[in-house]
mmCIF file of C-alpha atoms in Angstrom:
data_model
loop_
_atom_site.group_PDB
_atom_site.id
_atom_site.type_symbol
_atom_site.label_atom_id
_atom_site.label_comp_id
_atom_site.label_asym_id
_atom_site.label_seq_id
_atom_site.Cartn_x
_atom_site.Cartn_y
_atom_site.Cartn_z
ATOM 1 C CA UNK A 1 0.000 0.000 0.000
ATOM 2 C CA UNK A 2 1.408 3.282 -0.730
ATOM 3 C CA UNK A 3 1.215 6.451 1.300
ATOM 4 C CA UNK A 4 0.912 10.117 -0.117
ATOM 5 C CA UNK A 5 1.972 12.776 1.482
ATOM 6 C CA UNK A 6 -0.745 15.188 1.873
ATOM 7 C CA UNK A 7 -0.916 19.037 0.751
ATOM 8 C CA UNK A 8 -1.052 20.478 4.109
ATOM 9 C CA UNK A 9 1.592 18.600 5.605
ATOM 10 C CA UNK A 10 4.543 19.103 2.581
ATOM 11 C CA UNK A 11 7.898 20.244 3.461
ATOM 12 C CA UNK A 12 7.806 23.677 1.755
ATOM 13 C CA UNK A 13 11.393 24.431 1.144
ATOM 14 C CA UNK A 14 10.965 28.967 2.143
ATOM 15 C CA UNK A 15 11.350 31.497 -0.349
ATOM 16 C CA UNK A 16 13.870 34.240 1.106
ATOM 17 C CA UNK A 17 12.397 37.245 1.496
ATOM 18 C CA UNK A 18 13.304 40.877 0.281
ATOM 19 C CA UNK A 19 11.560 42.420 2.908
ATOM 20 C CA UNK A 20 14.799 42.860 5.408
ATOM 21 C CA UNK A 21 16.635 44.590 2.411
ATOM 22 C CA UNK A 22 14.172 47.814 3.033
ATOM 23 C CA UNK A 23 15.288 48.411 6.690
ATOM 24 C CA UNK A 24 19.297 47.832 5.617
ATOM 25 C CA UNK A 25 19.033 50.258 2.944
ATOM 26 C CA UNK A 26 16.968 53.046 5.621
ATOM 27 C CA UNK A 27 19.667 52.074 8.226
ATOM 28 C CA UNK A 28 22.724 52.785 5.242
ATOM 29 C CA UNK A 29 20.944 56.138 4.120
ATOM 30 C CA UNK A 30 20.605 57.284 7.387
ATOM 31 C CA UNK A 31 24.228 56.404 8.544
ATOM 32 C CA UNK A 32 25.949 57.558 5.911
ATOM 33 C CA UNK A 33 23.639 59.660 3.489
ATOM 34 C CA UNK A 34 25.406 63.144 4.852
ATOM 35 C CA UNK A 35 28.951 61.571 4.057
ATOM 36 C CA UNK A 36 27.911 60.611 0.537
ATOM 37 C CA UNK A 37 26.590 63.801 0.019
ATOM 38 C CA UNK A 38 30.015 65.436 0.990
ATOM 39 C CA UNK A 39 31.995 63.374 -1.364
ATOM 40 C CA UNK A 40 29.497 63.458 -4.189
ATOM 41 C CA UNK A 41 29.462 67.347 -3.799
ATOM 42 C CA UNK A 42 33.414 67.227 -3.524
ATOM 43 C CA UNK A 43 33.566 65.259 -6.569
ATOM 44 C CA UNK A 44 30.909 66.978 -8.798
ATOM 45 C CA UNK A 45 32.577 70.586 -8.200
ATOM 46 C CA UNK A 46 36.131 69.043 -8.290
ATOM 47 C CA UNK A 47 35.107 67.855 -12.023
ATOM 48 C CA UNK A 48 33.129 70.236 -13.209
ATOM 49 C CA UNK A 49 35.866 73.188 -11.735
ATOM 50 C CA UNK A 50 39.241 72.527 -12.367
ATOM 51 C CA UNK A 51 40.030 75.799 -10.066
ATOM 52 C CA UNK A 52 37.827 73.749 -7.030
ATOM 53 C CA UNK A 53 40.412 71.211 -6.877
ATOM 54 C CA UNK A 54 44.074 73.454 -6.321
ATOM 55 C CA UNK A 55 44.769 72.595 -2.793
ATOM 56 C CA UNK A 56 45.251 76.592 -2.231
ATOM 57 C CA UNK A 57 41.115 76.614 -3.108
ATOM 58 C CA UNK A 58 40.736 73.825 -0.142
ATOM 59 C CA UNK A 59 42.627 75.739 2.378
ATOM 60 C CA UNK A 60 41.046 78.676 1.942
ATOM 61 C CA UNK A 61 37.938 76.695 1.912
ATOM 62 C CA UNK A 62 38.924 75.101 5.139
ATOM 63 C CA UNK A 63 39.874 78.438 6.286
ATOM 64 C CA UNK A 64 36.775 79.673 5.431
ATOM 65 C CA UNK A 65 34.749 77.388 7.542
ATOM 66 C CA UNK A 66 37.119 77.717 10.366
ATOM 67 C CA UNK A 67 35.415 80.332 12.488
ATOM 68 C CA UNK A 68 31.463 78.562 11.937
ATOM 69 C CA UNK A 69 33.348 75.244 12.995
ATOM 70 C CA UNK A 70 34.844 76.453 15.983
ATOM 71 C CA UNK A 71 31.528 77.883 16.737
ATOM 72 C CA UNK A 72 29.906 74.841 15.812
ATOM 73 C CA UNK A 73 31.938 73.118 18.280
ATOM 74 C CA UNK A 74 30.512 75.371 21.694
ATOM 75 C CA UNK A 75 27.204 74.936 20.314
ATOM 76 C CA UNK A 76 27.511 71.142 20.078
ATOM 77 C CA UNK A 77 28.557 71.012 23.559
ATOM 78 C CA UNK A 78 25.369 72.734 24.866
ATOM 79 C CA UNK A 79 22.925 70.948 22.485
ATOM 80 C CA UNK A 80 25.184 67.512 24.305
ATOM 81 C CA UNK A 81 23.229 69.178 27.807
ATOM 82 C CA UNK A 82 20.210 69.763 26.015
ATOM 83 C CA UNK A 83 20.373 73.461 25.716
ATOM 84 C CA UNK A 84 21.145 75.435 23.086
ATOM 85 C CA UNK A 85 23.807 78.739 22.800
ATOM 86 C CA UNK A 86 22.375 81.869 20.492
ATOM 87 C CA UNK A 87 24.973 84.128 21.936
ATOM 88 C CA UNK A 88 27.619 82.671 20.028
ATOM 89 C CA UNK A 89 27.826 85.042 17.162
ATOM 90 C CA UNK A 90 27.400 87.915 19.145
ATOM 91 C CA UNK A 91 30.219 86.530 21.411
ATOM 92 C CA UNK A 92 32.528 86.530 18.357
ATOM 93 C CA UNK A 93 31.768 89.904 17.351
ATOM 94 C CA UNK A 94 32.740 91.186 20.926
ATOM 95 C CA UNK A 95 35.936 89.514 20.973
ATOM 96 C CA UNK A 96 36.403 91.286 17.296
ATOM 97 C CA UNK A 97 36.514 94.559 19.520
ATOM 98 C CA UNK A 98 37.846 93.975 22.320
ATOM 99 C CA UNK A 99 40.480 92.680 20.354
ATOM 100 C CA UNK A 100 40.603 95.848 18.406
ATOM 101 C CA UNK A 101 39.766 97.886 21.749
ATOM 102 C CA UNK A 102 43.330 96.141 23.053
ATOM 103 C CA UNK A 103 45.549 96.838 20.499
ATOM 104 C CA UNK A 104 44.152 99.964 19.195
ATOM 105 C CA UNK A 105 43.117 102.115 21.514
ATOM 106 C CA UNK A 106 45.306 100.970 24.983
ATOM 107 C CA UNK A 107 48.279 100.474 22.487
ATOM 108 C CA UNK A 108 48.637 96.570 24.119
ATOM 109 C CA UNK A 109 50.731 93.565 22.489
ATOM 110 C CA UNK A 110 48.702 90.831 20.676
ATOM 111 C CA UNK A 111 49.283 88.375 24.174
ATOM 112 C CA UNK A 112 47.073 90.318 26.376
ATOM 113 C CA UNK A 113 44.792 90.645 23.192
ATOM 114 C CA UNK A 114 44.478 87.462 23.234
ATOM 115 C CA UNK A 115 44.098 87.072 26.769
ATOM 116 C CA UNK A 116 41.426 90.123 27.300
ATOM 117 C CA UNK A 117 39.166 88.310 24.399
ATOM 118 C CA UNK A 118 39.283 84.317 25.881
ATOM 119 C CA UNK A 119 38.594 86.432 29.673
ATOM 120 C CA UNK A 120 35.416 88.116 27.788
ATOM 121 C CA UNK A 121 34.073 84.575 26.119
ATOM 122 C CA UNK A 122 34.584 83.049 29.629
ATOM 123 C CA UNK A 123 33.168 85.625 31.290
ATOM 124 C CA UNK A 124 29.453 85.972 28.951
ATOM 125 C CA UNK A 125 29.443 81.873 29.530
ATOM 126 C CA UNK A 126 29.495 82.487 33.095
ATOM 127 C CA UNK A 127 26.727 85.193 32.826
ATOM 128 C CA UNK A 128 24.359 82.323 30.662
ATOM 129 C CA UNK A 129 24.850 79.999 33.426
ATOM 130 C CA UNK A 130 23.872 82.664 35.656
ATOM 131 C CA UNK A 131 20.688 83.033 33.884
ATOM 132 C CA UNK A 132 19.918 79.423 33.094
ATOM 133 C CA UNK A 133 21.264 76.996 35.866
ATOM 134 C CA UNK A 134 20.354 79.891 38.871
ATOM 135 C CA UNK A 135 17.419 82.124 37.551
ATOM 136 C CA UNK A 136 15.965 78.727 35.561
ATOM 137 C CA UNK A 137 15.579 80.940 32.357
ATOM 138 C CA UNK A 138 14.775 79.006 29.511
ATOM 139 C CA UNK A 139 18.457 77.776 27.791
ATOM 140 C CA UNK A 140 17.260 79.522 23.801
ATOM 141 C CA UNK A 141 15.685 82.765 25.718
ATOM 142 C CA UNK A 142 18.683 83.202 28.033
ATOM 143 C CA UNK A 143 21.234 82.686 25.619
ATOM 144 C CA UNK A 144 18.842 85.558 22.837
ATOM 145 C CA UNK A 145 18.832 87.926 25.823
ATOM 146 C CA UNK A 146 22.574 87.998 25.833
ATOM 147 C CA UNK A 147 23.229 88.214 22.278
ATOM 148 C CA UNK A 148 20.990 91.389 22.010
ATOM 149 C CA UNK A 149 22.939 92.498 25.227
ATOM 150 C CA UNK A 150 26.372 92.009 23.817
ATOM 151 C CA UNK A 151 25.314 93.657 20.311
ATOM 152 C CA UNK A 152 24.078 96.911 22.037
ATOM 153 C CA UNK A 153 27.067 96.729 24.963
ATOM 154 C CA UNK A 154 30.043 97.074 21.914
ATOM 155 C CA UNK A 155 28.245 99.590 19.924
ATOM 156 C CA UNK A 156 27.849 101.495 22.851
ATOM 157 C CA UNK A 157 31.545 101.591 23.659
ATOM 158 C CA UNK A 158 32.806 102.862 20.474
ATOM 159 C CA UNK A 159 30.349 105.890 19.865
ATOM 160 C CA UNK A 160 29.094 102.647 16.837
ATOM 161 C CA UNK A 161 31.727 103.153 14.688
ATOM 162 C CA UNK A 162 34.491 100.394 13.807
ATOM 163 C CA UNK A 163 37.887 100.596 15.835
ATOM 164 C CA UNK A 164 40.719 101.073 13.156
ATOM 165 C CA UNK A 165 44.392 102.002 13.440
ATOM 166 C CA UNK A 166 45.000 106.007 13.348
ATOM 167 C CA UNK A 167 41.097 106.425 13.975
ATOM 168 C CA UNK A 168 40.086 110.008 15.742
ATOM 169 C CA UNK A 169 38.783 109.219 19.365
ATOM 170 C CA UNK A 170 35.745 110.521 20.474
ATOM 171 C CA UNK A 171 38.046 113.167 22.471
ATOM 172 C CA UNK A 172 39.787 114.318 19.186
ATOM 173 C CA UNK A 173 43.130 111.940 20.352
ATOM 174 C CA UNK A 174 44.053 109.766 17.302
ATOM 175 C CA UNK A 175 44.240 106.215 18.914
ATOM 176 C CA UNK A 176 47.871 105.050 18.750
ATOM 177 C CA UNK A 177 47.964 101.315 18.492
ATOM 178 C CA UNK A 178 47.790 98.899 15.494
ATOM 179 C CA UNK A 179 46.945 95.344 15.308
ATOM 180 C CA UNK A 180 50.313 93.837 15.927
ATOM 181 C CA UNK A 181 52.238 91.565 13.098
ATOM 182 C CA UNK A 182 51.879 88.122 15.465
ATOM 183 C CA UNK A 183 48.190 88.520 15.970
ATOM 184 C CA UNK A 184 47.368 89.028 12.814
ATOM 185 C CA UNK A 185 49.276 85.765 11.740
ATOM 186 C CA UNK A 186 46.724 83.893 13.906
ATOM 187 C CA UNK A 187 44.031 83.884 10.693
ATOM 188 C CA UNK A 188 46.754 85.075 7.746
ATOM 189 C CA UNK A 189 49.794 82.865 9.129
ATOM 190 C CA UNK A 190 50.677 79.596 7.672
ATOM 191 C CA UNK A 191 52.774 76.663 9.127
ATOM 192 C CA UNK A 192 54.365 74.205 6.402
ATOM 193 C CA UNK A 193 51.620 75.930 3.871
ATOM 194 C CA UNK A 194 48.599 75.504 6.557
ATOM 195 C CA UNK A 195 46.440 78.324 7.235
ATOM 196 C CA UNK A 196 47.048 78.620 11.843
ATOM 197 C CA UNK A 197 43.558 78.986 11.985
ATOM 198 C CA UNK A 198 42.601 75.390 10.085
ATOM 199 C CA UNK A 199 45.317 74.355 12.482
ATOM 200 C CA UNK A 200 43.531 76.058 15.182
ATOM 201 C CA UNK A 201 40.270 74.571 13.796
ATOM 202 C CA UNK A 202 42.192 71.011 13.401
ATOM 203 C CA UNK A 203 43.359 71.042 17.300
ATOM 204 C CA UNK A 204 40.112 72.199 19.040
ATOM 205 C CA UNK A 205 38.053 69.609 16.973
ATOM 206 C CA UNK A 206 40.445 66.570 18.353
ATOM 207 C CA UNK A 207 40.477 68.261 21.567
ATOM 208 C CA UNK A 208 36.572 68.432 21.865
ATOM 209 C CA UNK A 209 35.808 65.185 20.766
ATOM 210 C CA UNK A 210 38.654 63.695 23.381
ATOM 211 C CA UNK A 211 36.134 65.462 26.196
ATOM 212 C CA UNK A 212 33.162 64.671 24.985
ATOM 213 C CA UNK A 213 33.948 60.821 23.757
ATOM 214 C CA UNK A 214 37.129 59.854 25.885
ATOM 215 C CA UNK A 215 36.607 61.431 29.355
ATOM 216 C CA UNK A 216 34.106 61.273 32.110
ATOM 217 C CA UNK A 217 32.990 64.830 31.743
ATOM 218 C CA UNK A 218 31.805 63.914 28.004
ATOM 219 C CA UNK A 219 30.066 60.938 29.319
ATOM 220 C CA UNK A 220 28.370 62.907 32.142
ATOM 221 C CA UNK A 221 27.063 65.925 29.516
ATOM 222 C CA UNK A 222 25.657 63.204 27.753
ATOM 223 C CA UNK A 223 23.562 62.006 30.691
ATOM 224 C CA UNK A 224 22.479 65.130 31.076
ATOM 225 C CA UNK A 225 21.003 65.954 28.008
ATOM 226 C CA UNK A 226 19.535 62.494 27.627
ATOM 227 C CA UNK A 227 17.812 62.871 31.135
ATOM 228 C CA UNK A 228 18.549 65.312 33.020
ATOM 229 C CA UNK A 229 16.428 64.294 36.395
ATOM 230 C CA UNK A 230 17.963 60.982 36.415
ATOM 231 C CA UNK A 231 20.989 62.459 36.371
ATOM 232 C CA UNK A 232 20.327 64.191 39.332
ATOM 233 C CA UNK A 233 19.176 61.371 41.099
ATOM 234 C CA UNK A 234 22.441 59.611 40.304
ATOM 235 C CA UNK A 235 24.219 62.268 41.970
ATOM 236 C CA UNK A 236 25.813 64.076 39.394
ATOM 237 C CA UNK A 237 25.761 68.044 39.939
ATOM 238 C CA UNK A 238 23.480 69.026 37.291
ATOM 239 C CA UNK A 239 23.841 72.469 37.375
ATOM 240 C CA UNK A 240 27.688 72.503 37.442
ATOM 241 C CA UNK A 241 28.100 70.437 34.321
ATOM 242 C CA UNK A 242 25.372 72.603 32.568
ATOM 243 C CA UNK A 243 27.604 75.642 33.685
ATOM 244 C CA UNK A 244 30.710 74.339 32.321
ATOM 245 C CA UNK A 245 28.997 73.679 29.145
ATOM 246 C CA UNK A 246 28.413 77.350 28.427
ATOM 247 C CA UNK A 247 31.646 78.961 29.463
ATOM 248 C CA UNK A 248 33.647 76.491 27.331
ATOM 249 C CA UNK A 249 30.736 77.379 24.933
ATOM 250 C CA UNK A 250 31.572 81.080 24.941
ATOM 251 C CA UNK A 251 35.885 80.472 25.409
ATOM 252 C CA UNK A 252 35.308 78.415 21.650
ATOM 253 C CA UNK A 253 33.144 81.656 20.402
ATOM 254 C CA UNK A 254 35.737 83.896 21.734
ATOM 255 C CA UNK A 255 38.629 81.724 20.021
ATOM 256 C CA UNK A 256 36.302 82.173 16.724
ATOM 257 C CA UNK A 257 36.463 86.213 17.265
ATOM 258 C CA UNK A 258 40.220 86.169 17.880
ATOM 259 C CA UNK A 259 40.723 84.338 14.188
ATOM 260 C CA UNK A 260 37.597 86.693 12.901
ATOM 261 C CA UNK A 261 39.890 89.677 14.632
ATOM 262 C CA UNK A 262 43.210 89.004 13.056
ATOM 263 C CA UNK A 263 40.720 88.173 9.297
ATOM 264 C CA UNK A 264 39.801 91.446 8.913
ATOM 265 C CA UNK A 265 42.371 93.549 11.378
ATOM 266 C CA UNK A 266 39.948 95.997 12.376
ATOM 267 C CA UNK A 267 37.137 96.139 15.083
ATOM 268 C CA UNK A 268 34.747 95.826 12.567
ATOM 269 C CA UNK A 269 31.085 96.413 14.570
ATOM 270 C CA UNK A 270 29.207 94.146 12.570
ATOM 271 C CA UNK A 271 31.413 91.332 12.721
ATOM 272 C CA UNK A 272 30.164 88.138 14.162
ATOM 273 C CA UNK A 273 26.450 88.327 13.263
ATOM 274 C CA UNK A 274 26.661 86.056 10.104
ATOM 275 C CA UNK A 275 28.342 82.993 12.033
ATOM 276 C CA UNK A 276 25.302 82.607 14.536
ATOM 277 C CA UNK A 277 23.259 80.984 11.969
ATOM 278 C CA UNK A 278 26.344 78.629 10.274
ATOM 279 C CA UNK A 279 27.481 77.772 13.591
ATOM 280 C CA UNK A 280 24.052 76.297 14.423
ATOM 281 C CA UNK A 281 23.050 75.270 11.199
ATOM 282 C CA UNK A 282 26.728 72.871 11.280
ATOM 283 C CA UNK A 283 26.586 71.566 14.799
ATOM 284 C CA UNK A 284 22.528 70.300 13.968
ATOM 285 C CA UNK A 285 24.044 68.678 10.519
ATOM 286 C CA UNK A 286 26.452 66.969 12.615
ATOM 287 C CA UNK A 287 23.773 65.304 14.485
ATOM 288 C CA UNK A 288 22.450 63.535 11.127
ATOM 289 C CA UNK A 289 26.561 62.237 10.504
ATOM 290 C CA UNK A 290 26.839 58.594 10.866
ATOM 291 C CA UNK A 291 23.313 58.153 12.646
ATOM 292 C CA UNK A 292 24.626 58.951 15.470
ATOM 293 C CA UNK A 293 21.098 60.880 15.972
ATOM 294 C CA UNK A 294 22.736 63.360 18.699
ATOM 295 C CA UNK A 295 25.179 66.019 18.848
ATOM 296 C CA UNK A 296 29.193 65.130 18.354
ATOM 297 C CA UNK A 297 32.069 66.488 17.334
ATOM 298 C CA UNK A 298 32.546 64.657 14.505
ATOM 299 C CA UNK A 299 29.853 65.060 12.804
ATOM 300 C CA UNK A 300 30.325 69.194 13.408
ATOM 301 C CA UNK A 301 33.552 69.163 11.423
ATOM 302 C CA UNK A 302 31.661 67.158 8.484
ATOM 303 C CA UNK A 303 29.184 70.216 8.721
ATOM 304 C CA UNK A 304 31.598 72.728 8.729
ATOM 305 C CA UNK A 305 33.082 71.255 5.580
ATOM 306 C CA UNK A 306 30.063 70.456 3.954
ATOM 307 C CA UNK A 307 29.310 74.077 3.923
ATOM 308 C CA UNK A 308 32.197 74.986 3.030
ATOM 309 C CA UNK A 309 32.140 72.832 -0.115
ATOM 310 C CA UNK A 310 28.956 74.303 -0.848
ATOM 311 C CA UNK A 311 29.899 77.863 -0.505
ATOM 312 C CA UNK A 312 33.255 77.640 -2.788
ATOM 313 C CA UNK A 313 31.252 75.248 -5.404
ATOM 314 C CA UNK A 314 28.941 77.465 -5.848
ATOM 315 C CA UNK A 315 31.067 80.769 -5.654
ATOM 316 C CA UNK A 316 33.043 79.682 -8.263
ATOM 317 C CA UNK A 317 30.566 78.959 -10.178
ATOM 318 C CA UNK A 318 28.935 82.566 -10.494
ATOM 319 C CA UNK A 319 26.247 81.706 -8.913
ATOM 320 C CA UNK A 320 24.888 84.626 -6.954
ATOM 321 C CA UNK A 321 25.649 84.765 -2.945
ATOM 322 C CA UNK A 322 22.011 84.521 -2.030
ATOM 323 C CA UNK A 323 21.812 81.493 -3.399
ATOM 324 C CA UNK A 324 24.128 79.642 -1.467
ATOM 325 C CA UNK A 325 21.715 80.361 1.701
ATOM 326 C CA UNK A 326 19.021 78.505 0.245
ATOM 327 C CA UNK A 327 21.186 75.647 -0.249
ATOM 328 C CA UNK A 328 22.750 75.677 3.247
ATOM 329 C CA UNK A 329 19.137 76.213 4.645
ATOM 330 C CA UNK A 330 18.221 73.243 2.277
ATOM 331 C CA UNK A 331 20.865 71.045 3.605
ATOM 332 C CA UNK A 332 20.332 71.475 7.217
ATOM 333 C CA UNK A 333 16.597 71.015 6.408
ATOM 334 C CA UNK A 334 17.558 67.950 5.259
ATOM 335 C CA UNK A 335 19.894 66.966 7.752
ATOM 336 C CA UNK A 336 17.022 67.401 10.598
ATOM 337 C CA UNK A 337 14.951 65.359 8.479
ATOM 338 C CA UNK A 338 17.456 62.385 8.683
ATOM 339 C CA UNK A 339 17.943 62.885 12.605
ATOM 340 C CA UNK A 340 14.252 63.254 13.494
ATOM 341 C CA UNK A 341 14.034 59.944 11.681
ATOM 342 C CA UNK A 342 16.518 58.328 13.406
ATOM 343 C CA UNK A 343 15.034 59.828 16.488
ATOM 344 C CA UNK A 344 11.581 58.246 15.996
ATOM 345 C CA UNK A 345 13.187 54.790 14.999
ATOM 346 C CA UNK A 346 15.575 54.513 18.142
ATOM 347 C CA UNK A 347 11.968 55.215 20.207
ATOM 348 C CA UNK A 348 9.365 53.043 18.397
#
C-alpha cells in the first residue's frame, strides 16, 4: 500500500524574502547619506571646476569654515546638555573689539589681546549659566537675551563706529595702536603651507571630541542631556556640568572672534552676526553624521566642511551669494529630516 503525502503537511522548502533589504538600505541612508553627500558634492565641483580642486582653493575653503566650525563646536557642547547657545555670534563679534579695543586704543601687544578676548568669552558663559542653571531661564531665551545684550554693549563703547588704526577718538586723540604683526598671523599665518587657523580649527576639533567621547565629563554631559532628572538622582551636579557647558561654549566663540579679529584687522562692529546661523546650522548637521542621531564632534567638522564645499562650489561657479543660503538652509533642512528619523526609529 502506498502512502501520499498530503498538501497540508509538505515540506515547503521557504522562499527568502526581500523584505529585510528595506530596513538595511533606511539604516545605510541614514548612517551615511550626509557623508555621501560630501563626497558626491566634492567630486561633482572638483570635475566640473578645475580651479575647485588646487589645494590653495581647499585651504582657503577650510579656512573659510574655520570660524562657523569652531563655533559649531561650543554649540555642540550645549545641544550635548540639552540646551542650546544663540549668543555665540554675538560673542565673536565682541571679541572682534575687544580685540581691536586692546591693540588699538590701549596700544597693548597681541598676548594680552588674546588674553582680554578668551577672559570676555569666559566671562558671557558664566553670565548664561547665571541666567539658566540659577534664575531657571529658559536655555534659547537666556542665551537671545545675551546676544541682544552684547550687540548693544560694543556699539555702545565705540560711539558705533568700527575701531581702526589712526582712527580720531571721540576726544579728538588719534588712537595710537595697530593690530600687531603676530596677531594678525593667527588667521593670515601659515605653518608648512597651513592656514594657523585650520590648524587652530584642526586642534580644538580633536580636543573636543577627546572630552566629549574619551573622558568622564563627556560621558556625564551626555547624561544630562539624555535625562537630566535621572541624572540628578544619580548624583551628578546638574547644574555645574550645565555651567561648564556654556563657558567652554563662549571660550570656543571667543577663540572664533580672535581668528575673525586678526581676518579682517579691524574692530569691525558688525562682525560676528553672520556665524550665529552657520554655527548652528553645522553643529545640527552633525547630528544627522553617521546616525549617530545626537550632537558630536565629529559630525560638526563634516558640517563645517560640507558648507564649506557648498559655498566655494557654488562661488566659483557665479552663482549669486544669495543662493548659497538657500542651499545651506536646504541642507540642514535635510539633515534634521534624517535625525528626526533616526530619532523616531531609536523610540518606536
Amino acid at each position: 500500500m502506498t502512502t501520499t503525502q498530503s498538501a497540508d503537511t509538505a515540506v515547503q522548502t521557504p522562499t527568502p524574502s526581500l523584505a529585510p533589504a528595506a530596513p538595511r538600505i533606511q539604516n545605510a541612508v541614514i548612517k551615511y547619506g550626509f557623508i555621501f553627500v560630501t563626497v558626491a558634492l566634492f567630486a561633482y565641483f572638483a570635475l566640473s571646476e578645475p580651479s575647485f580642486r588646487e589645494s590653495a582653493t581647499l585651504l582657503d575653503t577650510l579656512r573659510y569654515v574655520s570660524v562657523a566650525a569652531i563655533l559649531g563646536l561650543g554649540v555642540t557642547l550645549t545641544l550635548a546638555i540639552g540646551g542650546m547657545d544663540m549668543s555665540v555670534g554675538a560673542v565673536a563679534g565682541l571679541g572682534v573689539s575687544v580685540a581691536a579695543q586692546t591693540m588699538v586704543i590701549y596700544n597693548q601687544v597681541g598676548t594680552v589681546a588674546v588674553l582680554a578676548v578668551l577672559a570676555a568669552g569666559a566671562l558671557v558663559g558664566l553670565l548664561n549659566a547665571l541666567l539658566i542653571v540659577v534664575l531657571k531661564i529658559p536655555d534659547m531665551l537666556a542665551t537671545l537675551g545675551t546676544l541682544f545684550v552684547i550687540q548693544g554693549s560694543k556699539l555702545v563703547l565705540v560711539d558705533g563706529q568700527s575701531v581702526t588704526p589712526g582712527m580720531t577718538r571721540s576726544d579728538g586723540t588719534t588712537a595710537p595702536g595697530r593690530f600687531t604683526e603676530g596677531f594678525l598671523r593667527i588667521d593670515r599665518g601659515t605653518v608648512l603651507g597651513v592656514p594657523v587657523s585650520v590648524l587652530i580649527f584642526a586642534a580644538l576639533t580633536i580636543a573636543a571630541w577627546v572630552f566629549l567621547a574619551r573622558t568622564r565629563w563627556g560621558r556625564v554631559l551626555y547624561a544630562i542631556g539624555a535625562n537630566p532628572e535621572a541624572a540628578r538622582l544619580a548624583g551628578i551636579r546638574v547644574g555645574a556640568y550645565r555651567a561648564l557647558a556654556y563657558v567652554l561654549s563662549g571660550v570656543l566663540a571667543s577663540v572664533g572672534g580672535l581668528i575673525l579679529a586678526s581676518r579682517i584687522g579691524q574692530g569691525d562692529v558688525s562682525a560676528g552676526s553672520s556665524q550665529l546661523l552657520e554655527a548652528v546650522a553645522v553643529a545640527l548637521v552633525g547630528t544627522s553624521v553617521l546616525g549617530r542621531g545626537r550632537p558630536n564632534v565629529w559630525g560638526t567638522a563634516l558640517g563645517a566642511v560640507l558648507i564649506g564645499i557648498i559655498t566655494t562650489g557654488l562661488t566659483i561657479k557665479g552663482l549669486p551669494y544669495y543662493t548659497q543660503d538657500v542651499v545651506e538652509g536646504a541642507v540642514l533642512i535635510l539633515a534634521l529630516v534624517f535625525s528626526f528619523t533616526l530619532s523616531k526609529r531609536r523610540t518606536a
